[in-house]
Short mmCIF file of C-alpha atoms in Angstrom, two decimals:
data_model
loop_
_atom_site.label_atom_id
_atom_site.label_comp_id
_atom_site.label_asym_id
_atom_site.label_seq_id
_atom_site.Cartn_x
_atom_site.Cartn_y
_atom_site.Cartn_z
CA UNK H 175 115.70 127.28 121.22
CA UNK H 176 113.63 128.27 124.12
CA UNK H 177 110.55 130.69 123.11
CA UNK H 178 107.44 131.66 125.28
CA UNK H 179 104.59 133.07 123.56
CA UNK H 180 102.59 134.99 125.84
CA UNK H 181 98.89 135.51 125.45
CA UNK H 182 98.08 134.19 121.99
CA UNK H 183 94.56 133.97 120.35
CA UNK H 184 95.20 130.23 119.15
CA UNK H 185 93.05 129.53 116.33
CA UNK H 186 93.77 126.48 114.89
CA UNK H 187 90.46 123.95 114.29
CA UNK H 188 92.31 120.57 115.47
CA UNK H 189 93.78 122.42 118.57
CA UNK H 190 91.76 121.87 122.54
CA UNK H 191 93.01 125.61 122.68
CA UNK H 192 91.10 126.84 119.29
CA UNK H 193 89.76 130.35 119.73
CA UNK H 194 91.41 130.64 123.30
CA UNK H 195 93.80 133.04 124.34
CA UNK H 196 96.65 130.77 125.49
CA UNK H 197 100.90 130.72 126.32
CA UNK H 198 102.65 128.23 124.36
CA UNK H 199 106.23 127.17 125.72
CA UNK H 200 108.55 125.87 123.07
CA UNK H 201 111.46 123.82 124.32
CA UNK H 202 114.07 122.43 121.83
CA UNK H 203 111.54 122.95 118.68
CA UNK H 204 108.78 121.00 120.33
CA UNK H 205 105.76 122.70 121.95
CA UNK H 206 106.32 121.65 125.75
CA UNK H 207 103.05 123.44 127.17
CA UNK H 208 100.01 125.11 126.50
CA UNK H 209 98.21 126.70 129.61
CA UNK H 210 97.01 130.05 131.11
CA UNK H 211 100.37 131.70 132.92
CA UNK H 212 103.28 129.72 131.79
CA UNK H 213 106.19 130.57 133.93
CA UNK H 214 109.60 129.42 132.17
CA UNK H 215 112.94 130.22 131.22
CA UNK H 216 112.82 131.42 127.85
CA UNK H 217 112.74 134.02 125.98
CA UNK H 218 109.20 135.77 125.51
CA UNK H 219 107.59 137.03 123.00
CA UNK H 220 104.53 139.10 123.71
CA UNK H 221 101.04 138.20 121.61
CA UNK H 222 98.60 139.88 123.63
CA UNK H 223 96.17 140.73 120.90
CA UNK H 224 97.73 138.68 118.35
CA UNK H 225 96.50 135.71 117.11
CA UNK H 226 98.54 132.41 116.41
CA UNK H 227 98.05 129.36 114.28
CA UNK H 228 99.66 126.41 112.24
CA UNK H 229 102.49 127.26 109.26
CA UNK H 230 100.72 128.58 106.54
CA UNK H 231 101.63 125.76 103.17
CA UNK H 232 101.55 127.25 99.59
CA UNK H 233 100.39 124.70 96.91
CA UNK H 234 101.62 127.08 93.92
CA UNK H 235 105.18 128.33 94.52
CA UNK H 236 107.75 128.98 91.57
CA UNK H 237 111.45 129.60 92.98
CA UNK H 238 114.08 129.58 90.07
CA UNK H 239 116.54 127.11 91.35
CA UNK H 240 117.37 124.86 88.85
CA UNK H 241 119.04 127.36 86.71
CA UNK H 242 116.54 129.92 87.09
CA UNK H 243 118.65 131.41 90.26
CA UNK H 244 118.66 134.91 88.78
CA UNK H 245 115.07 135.22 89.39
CA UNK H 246 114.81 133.37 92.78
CA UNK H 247 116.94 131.01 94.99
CA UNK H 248 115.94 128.55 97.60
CA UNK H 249 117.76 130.66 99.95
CA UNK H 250 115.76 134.10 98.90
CA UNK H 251 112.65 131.82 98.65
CA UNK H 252 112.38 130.60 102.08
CA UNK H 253 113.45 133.65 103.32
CA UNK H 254 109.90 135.27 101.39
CA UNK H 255 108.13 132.46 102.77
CA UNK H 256 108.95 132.11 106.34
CA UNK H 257 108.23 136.47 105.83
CA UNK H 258 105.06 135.76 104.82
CA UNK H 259 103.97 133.08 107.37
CA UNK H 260 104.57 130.18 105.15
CA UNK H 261 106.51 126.79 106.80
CA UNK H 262 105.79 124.77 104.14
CA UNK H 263 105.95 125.47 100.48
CA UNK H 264 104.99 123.07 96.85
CA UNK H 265 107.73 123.69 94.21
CA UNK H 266 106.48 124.04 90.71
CA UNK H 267 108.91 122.29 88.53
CA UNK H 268 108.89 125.55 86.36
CA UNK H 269 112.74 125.22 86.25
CA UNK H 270 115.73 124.74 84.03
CA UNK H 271 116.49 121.72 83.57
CA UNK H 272 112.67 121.08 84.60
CA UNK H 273 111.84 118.54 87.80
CA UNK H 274 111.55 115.31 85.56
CA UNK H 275 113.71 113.05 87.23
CA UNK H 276 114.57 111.56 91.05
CA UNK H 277 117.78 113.59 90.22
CA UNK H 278 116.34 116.91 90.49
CA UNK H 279 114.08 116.03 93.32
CA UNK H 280 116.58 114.54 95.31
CA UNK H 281 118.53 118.13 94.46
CA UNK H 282 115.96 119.96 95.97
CA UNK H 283 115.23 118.14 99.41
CA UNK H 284 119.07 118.06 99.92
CA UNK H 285 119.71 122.17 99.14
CA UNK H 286 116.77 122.76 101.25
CA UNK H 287 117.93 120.69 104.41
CA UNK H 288 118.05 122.20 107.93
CA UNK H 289 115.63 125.07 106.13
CA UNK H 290 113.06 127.24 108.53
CA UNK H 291 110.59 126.28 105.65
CA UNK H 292 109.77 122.29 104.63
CA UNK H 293 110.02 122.34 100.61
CA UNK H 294 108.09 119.77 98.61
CA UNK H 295 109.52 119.44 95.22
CA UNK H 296 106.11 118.52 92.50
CA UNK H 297 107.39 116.57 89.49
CA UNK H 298 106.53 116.84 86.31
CA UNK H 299 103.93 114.97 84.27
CA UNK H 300 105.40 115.01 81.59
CA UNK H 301 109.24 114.58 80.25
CA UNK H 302 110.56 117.92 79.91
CA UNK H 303 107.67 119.30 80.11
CA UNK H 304 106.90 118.86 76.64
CA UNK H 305 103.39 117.25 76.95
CA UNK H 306 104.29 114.09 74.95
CA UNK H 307 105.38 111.12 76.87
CA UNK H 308 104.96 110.23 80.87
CA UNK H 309 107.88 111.34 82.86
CA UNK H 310 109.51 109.02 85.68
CA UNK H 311 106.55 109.65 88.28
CA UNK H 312 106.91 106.73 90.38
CA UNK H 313 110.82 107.43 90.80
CA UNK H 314 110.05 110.99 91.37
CA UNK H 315 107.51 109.62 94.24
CA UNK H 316 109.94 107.47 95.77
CA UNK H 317 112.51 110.19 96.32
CA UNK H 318 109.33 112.02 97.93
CA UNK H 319 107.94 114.20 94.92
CA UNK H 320 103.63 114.24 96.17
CA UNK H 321 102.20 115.06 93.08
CA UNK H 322 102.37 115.72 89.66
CA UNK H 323 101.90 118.78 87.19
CA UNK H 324 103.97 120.18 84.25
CA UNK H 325 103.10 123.75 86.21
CA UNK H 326 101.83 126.76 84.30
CA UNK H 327 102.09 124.50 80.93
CA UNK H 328 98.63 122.96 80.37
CA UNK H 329 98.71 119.73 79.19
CA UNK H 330 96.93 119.80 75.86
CA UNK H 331 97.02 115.75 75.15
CA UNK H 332 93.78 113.89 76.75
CA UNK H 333 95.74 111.02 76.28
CA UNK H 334 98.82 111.76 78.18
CA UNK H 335 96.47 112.92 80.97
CA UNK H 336 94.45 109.55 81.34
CA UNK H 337 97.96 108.12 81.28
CA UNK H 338 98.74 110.38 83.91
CA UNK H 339 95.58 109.93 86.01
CA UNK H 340 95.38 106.19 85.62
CA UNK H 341 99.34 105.86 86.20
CA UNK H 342 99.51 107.65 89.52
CA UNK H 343 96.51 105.89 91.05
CA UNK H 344 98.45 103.29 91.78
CA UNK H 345 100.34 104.80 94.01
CA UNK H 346 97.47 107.10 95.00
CA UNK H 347 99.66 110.74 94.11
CA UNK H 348 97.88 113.29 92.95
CA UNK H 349 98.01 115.36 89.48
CA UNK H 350 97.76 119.01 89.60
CA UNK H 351 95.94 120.22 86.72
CA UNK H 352 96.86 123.77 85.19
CA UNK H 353 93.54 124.20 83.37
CA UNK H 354 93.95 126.00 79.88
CA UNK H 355 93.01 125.00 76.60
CA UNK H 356 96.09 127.16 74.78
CA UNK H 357 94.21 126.60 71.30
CA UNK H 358 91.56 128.67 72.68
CA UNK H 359 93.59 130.82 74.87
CA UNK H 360 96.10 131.50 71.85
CA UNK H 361 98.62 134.14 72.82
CA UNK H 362 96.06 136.66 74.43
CA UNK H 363 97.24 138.60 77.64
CA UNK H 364 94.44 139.29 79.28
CA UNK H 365 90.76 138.48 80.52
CA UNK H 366 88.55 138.58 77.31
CA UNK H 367 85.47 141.09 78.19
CA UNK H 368 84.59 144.47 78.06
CA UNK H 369 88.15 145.97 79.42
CA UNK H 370 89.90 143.80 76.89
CA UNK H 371 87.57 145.91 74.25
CA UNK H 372 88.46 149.16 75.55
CA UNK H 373 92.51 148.45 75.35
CA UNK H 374 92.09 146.81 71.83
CA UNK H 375 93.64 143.82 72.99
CA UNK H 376 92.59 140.12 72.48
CA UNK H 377 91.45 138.28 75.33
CA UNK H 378 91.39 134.85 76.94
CA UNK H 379 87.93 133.91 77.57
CA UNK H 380 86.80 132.21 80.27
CA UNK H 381 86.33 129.21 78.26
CA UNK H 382 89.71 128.29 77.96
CA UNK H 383 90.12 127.59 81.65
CA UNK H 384 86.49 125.91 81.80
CA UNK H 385 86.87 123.44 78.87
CA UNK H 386 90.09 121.79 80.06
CA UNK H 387 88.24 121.52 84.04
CA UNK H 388 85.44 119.70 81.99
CA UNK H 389 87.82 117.37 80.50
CA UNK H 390 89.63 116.88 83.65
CA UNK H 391 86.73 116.02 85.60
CA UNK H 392 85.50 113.78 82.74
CA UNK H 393 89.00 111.97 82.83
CA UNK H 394 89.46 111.92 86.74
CA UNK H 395 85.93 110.30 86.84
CA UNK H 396 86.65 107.64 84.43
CA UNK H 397 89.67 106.78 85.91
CA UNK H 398 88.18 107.17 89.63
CA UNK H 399 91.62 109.25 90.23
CA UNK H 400 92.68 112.61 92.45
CA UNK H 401 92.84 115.66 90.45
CA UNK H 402 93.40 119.19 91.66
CA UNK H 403 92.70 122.45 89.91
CA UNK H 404 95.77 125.13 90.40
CA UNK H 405 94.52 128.72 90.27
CA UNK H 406 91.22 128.61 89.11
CA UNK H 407 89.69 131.87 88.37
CA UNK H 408 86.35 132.15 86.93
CA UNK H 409 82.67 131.60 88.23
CA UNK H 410 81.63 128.87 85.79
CA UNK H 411 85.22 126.97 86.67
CA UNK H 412 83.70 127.53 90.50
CA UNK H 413 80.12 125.71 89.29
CA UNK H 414 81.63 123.25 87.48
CA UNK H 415 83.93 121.91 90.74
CA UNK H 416 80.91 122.28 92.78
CA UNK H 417 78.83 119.96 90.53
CA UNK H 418 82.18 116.89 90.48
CA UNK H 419 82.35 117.40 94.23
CA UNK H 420 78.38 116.58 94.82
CA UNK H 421 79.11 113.57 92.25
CA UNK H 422 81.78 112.48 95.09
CA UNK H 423 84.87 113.14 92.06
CA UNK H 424 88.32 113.06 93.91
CA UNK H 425 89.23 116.72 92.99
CA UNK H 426 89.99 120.02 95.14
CA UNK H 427 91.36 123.21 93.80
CA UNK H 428 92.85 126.18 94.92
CA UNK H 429 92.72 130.12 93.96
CA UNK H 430 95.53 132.73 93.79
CA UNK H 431 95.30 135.53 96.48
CA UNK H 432 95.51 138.01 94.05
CA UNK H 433 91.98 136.45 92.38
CA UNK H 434 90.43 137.01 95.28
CA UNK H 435 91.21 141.31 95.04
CA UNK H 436 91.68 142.34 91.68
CA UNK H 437 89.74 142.26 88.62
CA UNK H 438 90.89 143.27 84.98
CA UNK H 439 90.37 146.75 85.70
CA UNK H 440 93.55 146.71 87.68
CA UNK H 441 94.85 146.77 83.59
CA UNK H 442 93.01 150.24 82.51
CA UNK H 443 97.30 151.83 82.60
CA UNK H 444 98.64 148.92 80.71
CA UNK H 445 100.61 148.02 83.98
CA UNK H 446 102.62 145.33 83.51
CA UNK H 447 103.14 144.10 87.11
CA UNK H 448 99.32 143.63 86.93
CA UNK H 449 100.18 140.72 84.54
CA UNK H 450 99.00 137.48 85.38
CA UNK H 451 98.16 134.17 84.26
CA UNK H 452 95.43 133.22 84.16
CA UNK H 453 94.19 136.49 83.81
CA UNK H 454 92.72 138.78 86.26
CA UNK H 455 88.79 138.29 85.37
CA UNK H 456 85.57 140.57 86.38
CA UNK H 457 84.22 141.47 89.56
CA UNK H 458 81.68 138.65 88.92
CA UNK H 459 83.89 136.38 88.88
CA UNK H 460 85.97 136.98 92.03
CA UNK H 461 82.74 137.23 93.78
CA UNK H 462 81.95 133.46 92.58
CA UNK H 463 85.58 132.86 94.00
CA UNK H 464 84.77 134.45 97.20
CA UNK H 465 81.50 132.54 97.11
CA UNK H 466 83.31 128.88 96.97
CA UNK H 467 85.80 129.63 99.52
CA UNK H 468 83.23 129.96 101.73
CA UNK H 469 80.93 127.14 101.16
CA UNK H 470 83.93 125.05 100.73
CA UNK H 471 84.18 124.14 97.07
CA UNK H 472 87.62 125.59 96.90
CA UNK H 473 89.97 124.40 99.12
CA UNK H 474 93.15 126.64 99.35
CA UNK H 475 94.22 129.96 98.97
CA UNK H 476 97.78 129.96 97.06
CA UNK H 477 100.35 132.31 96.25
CA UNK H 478 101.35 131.77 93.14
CA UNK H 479 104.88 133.46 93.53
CA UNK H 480 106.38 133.81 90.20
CA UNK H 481 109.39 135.87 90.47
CA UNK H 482 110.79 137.40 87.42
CA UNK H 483 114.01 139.95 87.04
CA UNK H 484 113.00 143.73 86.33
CA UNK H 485 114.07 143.26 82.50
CA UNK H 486 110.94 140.71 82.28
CA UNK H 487 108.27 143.37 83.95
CA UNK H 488 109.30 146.58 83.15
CA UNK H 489 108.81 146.39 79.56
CA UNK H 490 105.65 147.22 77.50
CA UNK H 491 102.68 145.17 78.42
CA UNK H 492 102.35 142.89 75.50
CA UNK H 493 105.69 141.24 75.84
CA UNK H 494 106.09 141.39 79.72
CA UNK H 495 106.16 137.84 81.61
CA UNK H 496 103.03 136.84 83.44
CA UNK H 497 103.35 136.30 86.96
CA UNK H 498 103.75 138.12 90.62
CA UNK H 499 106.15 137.95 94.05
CA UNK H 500 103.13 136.72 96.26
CA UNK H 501 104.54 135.28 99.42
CA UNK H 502 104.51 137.89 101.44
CA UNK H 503 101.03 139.78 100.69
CA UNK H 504 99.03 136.42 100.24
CA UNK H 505 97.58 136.32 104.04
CA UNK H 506 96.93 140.38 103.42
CA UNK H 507 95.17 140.03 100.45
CA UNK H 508 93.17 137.07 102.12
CA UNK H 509 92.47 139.55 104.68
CA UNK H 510 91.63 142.47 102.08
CA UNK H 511 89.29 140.10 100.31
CA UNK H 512 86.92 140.25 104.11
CA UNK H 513 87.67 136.36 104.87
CA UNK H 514 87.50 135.85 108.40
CA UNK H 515 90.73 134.43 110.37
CA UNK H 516 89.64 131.14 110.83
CA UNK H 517 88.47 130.15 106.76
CA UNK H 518 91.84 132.07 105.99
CA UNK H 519 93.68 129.65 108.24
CA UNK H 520 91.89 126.46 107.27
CA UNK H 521 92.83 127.56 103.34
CA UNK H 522 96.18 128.70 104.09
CA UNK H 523 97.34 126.13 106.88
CA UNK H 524 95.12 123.12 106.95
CA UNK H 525 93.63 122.09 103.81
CA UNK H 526 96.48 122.57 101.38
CA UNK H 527 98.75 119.68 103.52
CA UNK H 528 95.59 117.47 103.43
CA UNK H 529 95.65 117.90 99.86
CA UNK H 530 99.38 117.16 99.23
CA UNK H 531 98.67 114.50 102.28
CA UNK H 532 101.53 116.05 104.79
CA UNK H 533 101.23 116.31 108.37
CA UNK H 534 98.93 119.38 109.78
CA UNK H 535 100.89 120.75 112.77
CA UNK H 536 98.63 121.04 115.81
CA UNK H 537 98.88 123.28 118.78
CA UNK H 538 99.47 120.79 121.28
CA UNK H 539 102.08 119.65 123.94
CA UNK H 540 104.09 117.25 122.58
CA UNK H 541 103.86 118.62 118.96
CA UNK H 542 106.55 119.87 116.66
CA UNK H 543 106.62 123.53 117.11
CA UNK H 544 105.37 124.39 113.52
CA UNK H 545 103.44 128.37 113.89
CA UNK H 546 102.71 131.34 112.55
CA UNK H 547 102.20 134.91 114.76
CA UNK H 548 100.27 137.41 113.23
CA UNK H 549 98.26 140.60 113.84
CA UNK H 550 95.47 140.70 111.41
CA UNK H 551 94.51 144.37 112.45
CA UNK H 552 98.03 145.79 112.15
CA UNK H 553 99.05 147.78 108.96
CA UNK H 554 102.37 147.32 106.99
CA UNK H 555 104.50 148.82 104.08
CA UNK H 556 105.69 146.25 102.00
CA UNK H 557 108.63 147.72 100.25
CA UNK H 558 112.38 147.54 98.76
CA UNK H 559 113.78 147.15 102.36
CA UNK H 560 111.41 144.59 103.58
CA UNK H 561 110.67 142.11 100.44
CA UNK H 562 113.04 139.19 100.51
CA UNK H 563 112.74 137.99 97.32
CA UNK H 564 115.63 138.22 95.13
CA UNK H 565 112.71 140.05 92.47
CA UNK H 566 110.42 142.76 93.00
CA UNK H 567 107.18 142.08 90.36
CA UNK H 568 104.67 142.72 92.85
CA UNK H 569 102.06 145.62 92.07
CA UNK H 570 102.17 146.33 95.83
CA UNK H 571 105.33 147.13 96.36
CA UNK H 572 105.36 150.54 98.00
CA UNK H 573 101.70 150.17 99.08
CA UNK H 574 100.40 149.59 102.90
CA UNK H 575 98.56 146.63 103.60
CA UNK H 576 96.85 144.98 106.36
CA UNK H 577 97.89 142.02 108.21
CA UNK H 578 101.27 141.48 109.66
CA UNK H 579 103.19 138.70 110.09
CA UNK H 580 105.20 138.56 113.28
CA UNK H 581 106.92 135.52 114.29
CA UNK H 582 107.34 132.18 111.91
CA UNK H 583 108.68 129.12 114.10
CA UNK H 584 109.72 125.31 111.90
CA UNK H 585 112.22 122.84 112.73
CA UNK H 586 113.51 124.53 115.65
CA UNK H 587 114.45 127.84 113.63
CA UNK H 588 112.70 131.20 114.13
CA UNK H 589 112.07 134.35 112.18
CA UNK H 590 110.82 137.40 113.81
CA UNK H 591 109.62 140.59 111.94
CA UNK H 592 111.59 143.74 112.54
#
């Protein structure tokens, strides 16, 4: 594969070329030149006005496969990923059998071979998921599982997670903390607040998330181990990261796009696709989220894509699954939040493979040609035609939104928007 991108914003912070408007000559999957005026034989793709940067990663990604396949496959996966900018994606082990073993791990790197998109299978931390005894973390990290997390089950024993913690500091992986106290949280639906009041529902307060980051951070610090928070979502969970991180704790954490632009108001018609977990909170809160983005106390932007077949959403609210397709609006609702390019790069691109400790592609002869192309000022409709997931939970479906991806290049593969 021969490509020549032709006048391309670069922005990329570890690139010579960051913030200049640049060609970039890929030969044979490898970036062969960056100058002013490339003249090569290749095919070329236009970027005048368009900005270009490193494969976006996702930290939080469910795809069904194992035996979930109905809901999503690798195949349909990727396909939303490399759609939505994404070269790299973190498998929650969310799956059927779950990801407990070298056996499903070494499953997953083999079906996803010769892929546009690198996947990283997560293990669990626990067998089964079951929150009871250890699962087989240093097998799973030999067959190349990075870190550890039972996914959206919280793990409710402080015991098993100072096992966890001290266990997998020896081979310095990282846990991925889900943080919910489900005693608290009981089987509420929704934010607890003043919009839980007016639908006469019970709510999950904020608490429930806060308490288990307070025992995480009290556990990571007596272990001196990595911990990182997966979708935070309230302003006190902000604070209380903030606080570890001046104590020099080993923890990051992320944040779901769809934090970052909704609050629980979004519920006011009972719509189901609107149902998420953790819940969507109050415009206080996604300010506070907003807030540690930019001063740097959260670390990535995630999608969260949690597929689900239409019998699972469109059914009345209190029995609907929890969860959204997020892959391919996550850089538009980055956008839609008012981050600037540059943040939304370093917490889409560049922080979430430090974290997971992969390599950050560079935009640099000699490097693997591993990009995104995008136009952040050009509107799209994200609809039946265009969505690549296998499912279609996504309250935006049908809606325009700013922020187009163009052209995803990986391991010598492209995919171009149409």
């Amino acid at each position: 594969m021969n490509l020549l991108i032709k006048s391309a914003t670069i922005v990329d912070p570890n690139s010579l070329f960051n913030q200049q408007v640049a060609d970039i000559f890929i030969k044979d999957g490898k970036i062969a030149e960056v100058a002013k005026n490339i003249q090569a034989d290749a095919e070329v793709f236009d970027a005048k006005g368009k900005q270009v940067s490193p494969g976006f990663f996702d930290l939080n990604c469910n795809i069904g496969e194992l035996g979930l396949e109905t809901k999503e496959d690798l195949k349909t996966g990727t396909a939303a990923a490399a759609a939505g900018g994404f070269t790299g994606v973190a498998l929650m082990p969310n799956t059927q059998p779950p990801v407990h073993s070298k056996a499903e791990v070494e499953y997953l790197f083999n079906r996803a071979k010769n892929n546009l998109v690198d996947v990283y299978p997560l293990g669990t931390l626990s067998q089964k998921r079951e929150g009871k005894d250890l699962a087989e973390m240093y097998d799973m990290y030999q067959s190349g599982a990075k870190a550890f997390t039972d996914g959206n089950r919280p793990v409710q024993d402080s015991g098993l997670m100072e096992r966890a913690l001290l266990y997998t500091k020896g081979f310095e992986a990282t846990v991925f903390s889900y943080p919910e106290d489900a005693a608290i949280a009981g089987k509420a639906k929704v934010n607890e607040g003043e919009m839980s009041t007016l639908l006469g529902m019970k709510g999950i307060p904020s608490l429930a998330e806060e308490l288990m980051i307070a025992r995480d951070l009290y556990l990571a610090e007596y272990t001196d181990s990595k911990i990182h928070f997966t979708t935070i979502s309230t302003a006190r969970s902000v604070n209380l990261i903030r606080e570890a991180k001046k104590k020099g704790l080993k923890v990051t954490c992320d944040v779901a796009a769809h934090h970052l632009v909704l609050t629980d108001e979004a519920l006011a018609g009972f719509d189901s696709q609107y149902k998420v977990k953790p819940p969507l909170r109050t415009r206080a809160d996604v300010n506070a989220l907003l807030k540690g983005l930019k001063d740097g106390v959260i670390d990535a932007i995630v999608s969260q894509h949690t597929p689900h077949e239409i019998e699972f959403k469109d059914v009345e609210f209190e029995v609907a699954e929890f969860g959204i397709i997020g892959l391919q609006t996550a850089f538009s609702l980055a956008l839609l939040a008012g981050l600037d390019i540059a943040l939304i790069v370093e917490k889409l691109a560049v922080n979430p493979r430090n974290i997971l400790e992969v390599a950050v592609p560079t935009i640099a002869a000699g490097q693997k040609a591993n990009l995104v192309v995008f136009d952040s000022n050009a509107e799209w409709n994200f609809n039946k035609e265009n969505n690549l997931s296998k499912s279609g939970n996504s309250p935006y479906l049908g809606q325009n939104l700013k922020g187009r991806i163009l052209l995803t290049c990986n391991n010598n593969k492209v995919y171009q928007s149409k």
